[in-house]
Coordinates of C-alpha atoms in Angstrom, one line a residue:
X1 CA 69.1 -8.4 -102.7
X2 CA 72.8 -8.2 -102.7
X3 CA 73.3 -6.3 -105.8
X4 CA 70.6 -6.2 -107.4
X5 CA 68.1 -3.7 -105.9
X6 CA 66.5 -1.0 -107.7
X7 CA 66.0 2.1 -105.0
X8 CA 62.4 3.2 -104.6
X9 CA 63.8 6.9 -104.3
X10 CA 65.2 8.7 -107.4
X11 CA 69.1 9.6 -107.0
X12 CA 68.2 13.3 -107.2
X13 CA 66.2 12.7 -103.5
X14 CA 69.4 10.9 -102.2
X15 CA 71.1 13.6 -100.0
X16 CA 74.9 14.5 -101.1
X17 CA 74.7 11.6 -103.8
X18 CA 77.5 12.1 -105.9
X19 CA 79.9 12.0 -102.5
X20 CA 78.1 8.8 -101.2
X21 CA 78.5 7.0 -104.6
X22 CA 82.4 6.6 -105.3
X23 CA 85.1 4.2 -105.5
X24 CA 87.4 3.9 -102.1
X25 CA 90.5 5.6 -103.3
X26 CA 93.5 3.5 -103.2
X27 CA 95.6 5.8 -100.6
X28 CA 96.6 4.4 -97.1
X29 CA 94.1 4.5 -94.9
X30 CA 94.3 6.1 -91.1
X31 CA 93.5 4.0 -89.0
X32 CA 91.1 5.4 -86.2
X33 CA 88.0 3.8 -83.9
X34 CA 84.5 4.4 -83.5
X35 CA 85.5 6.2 -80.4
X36 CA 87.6 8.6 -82.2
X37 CA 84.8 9.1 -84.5
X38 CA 82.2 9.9 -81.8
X39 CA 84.4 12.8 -80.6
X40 CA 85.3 14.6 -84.0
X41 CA 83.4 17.7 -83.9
X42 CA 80.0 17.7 -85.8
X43 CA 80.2 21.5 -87.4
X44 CA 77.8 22.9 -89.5
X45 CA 74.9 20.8 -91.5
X46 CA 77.0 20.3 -94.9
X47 CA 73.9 21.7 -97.8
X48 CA 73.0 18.7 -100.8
X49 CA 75.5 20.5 -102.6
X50 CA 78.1 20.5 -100.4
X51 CA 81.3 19.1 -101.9
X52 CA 83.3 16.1 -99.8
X53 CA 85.9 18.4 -97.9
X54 CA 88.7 17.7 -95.0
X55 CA 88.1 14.9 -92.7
X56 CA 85.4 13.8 -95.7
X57 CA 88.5 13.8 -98.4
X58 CA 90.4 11.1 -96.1
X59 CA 90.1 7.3 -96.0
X60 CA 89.8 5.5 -92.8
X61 CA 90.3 1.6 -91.5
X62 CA 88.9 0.7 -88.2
X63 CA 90.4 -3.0 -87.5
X64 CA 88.0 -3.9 -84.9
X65 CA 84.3 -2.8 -84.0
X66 CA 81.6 -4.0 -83.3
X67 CA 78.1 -5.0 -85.7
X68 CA 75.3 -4.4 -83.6
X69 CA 72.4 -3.4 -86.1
X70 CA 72.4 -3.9 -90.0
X71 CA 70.0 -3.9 -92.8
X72 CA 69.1 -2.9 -96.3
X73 CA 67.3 0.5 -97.0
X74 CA 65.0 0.7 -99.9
X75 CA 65.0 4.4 -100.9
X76 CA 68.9 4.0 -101.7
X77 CA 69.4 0.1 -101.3
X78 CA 72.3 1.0 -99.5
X79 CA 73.6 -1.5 -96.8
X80 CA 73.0 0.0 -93.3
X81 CA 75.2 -0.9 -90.6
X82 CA 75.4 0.7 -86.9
X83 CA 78.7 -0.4 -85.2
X84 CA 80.5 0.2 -81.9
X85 CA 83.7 0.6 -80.1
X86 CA 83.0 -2.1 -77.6
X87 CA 79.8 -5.3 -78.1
X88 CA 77.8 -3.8 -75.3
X89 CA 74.4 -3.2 -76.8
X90 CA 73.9 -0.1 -74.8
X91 CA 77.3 1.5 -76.9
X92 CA 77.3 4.8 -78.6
X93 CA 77.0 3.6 -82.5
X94 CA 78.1 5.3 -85.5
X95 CA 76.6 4.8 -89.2
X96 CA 78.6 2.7 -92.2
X97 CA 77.0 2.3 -95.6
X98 CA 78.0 -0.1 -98.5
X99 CA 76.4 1.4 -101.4
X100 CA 74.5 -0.6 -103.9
X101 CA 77.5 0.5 -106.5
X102 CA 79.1 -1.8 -109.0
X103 CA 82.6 -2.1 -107.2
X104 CA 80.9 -2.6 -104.0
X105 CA 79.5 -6.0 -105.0
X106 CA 81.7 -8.5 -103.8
X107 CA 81.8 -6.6 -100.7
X108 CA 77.9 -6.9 -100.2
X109 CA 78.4 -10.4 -100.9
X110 CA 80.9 -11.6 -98.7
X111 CA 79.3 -9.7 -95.9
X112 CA 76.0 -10.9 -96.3
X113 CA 77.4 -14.4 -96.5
X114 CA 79.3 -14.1 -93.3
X115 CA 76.4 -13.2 -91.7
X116 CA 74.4 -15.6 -92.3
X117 CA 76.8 -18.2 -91.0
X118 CA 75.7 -16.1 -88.2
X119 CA 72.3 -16.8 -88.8
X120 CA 71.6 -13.3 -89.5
X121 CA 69.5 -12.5 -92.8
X122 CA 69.8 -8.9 -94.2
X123 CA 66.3 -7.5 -95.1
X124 CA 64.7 -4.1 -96.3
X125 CA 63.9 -2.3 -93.0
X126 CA 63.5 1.7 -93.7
X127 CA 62.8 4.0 -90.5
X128 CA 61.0 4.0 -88.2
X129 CA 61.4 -0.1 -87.4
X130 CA 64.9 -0.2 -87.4
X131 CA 65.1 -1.6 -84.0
X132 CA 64.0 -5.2 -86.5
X133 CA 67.6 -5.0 -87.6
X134 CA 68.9 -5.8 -84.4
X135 CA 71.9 -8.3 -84.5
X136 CA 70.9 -10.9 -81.1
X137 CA 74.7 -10.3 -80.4
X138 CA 77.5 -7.8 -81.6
X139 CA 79.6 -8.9 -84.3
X140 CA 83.3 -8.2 -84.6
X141 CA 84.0 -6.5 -87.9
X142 CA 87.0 -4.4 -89.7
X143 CA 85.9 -1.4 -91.9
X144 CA 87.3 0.4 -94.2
X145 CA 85.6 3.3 -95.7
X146 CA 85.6 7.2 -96.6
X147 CA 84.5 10.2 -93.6
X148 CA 81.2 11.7 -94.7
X149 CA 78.9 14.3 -92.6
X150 CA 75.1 13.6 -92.8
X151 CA 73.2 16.2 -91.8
X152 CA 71.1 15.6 -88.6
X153 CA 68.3 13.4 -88.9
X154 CA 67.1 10.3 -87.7
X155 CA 68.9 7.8 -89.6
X156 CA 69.1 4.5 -87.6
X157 CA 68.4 3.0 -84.0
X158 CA 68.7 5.7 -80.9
X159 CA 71.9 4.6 -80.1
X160 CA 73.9 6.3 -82.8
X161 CA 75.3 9.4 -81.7
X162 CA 77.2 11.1 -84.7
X163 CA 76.1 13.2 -87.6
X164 CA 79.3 11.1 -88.7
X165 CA 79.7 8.0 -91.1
X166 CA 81.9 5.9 -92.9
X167 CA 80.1 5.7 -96.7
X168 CA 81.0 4.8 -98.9
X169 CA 82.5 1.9 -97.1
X170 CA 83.5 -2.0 -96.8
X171 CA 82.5 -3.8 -93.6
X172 CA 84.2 -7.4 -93.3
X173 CA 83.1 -9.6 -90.2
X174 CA 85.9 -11.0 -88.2

C-alpha cells in the first residue's frame, strides 16, 4: 500500500494536481505550528487552475505536532494525515498529505513503519468514515512540507478547521 497504489480517480479529477504532485524544494524551511496555520487567513477558493502563489510558494517545518487521524485515500492514494498543535483529541486539526509520488516513497515507508510499532495499521478509508482513521492516542510528529489552499470541502474528520494544508509533505513520528 505504501507505494504502490493505483488511484481509483483519474489525475485530471484530482483538484490543483500539478501543485499537489512536486518535489519539496531544497530551500530552508520556516518553521511555523499548527496554530499559526489555523489563523492564516483563508481568502478566496483558489480555481483547478490556480497556480501555487505566496504563502503556497513557501516551504514550512513544524518540529512538533501532534498525529491524531491518518489514513490512505483511494481516489489519489495520497497519505492523509490530520494533526494538532496540542494531543487533546478535541484540538483544532489541520490536513498534511504525502503523495503517492516516487520521491515520497521512503517517506511513506518509514512513516508507516513507525506506526505500526504503534500498533497503528494505515488502511484505505475515503469520506464519509473517516472517523475509522482515528489514532487511540495522538502521536508526536515533525513535518515538513509545502502551504497549499484546498478549496472548502469536507475533506477529513470535523475537527479540521482550515481550508489550509501542508501537501505535498513529509510527516516523521517522534
Amino acid at each position: 500500500m505504501d507505494c504502490n497504489c493505483t488511484p481509483s480517480a483519474p489525475a485530471s479529477q484530482d483538484f490543483r494536481h500539478a501543485e499537489k504532485h512536486m518535489p519539496l524544494p531544497s530551500a530552508t524551511p520556516i518553521e511555523t505550528t499548527v496554530a499559526q496555520i489555523l489563523t492564516w487567513p483563508p481568502g478566496p477558493d483558489p480555481t483547478d487552475a490556480s497556480p501555487r502563489t505566496g504563502r503556497e510558494l513557501t516551504l514550512y517545518h513544524l518540529a512538533t505536532a501532534y498525529l491524531q487521524n491518518a489514513r490512505f485515500i483511494s481516489f489519489d492514494c495520497d497519505i492523509h494525515f490530520e494533526i494538532s498543535d496540542v494531543p487533546d483529541k478535541n484540538a483544532p486539526r489541520i490536513i498534511v498529505e504525502t503523495p503517492i509520488d516516487s520521491e515520497y516513497c521512503q517517506s511513506r515507508k518509514a512513516i508507516q513503519a513507525a506506526l505500526a510499532q504503534h500498533n497503528v495499521q494505515l488502511q484505505y478509508v475515503d469520506e464519509p468514515n473517516v472517523s475509522q482513521a482515528e489514532l487511540p492516542q495522538a502521536l508526536p510528529v515533525s513535518v515538513l512540507g509545502l502551504a497549499f489552499r484546498d478549496f472548502e470541502h469536507n475533506r477529513g474528520t470535523a475537527d479540521v478547521d482550515s481550508s489550509w494544508e501542508l501537501h505535498p509533505a513529509e510527516v516523521s513520528l517522534q
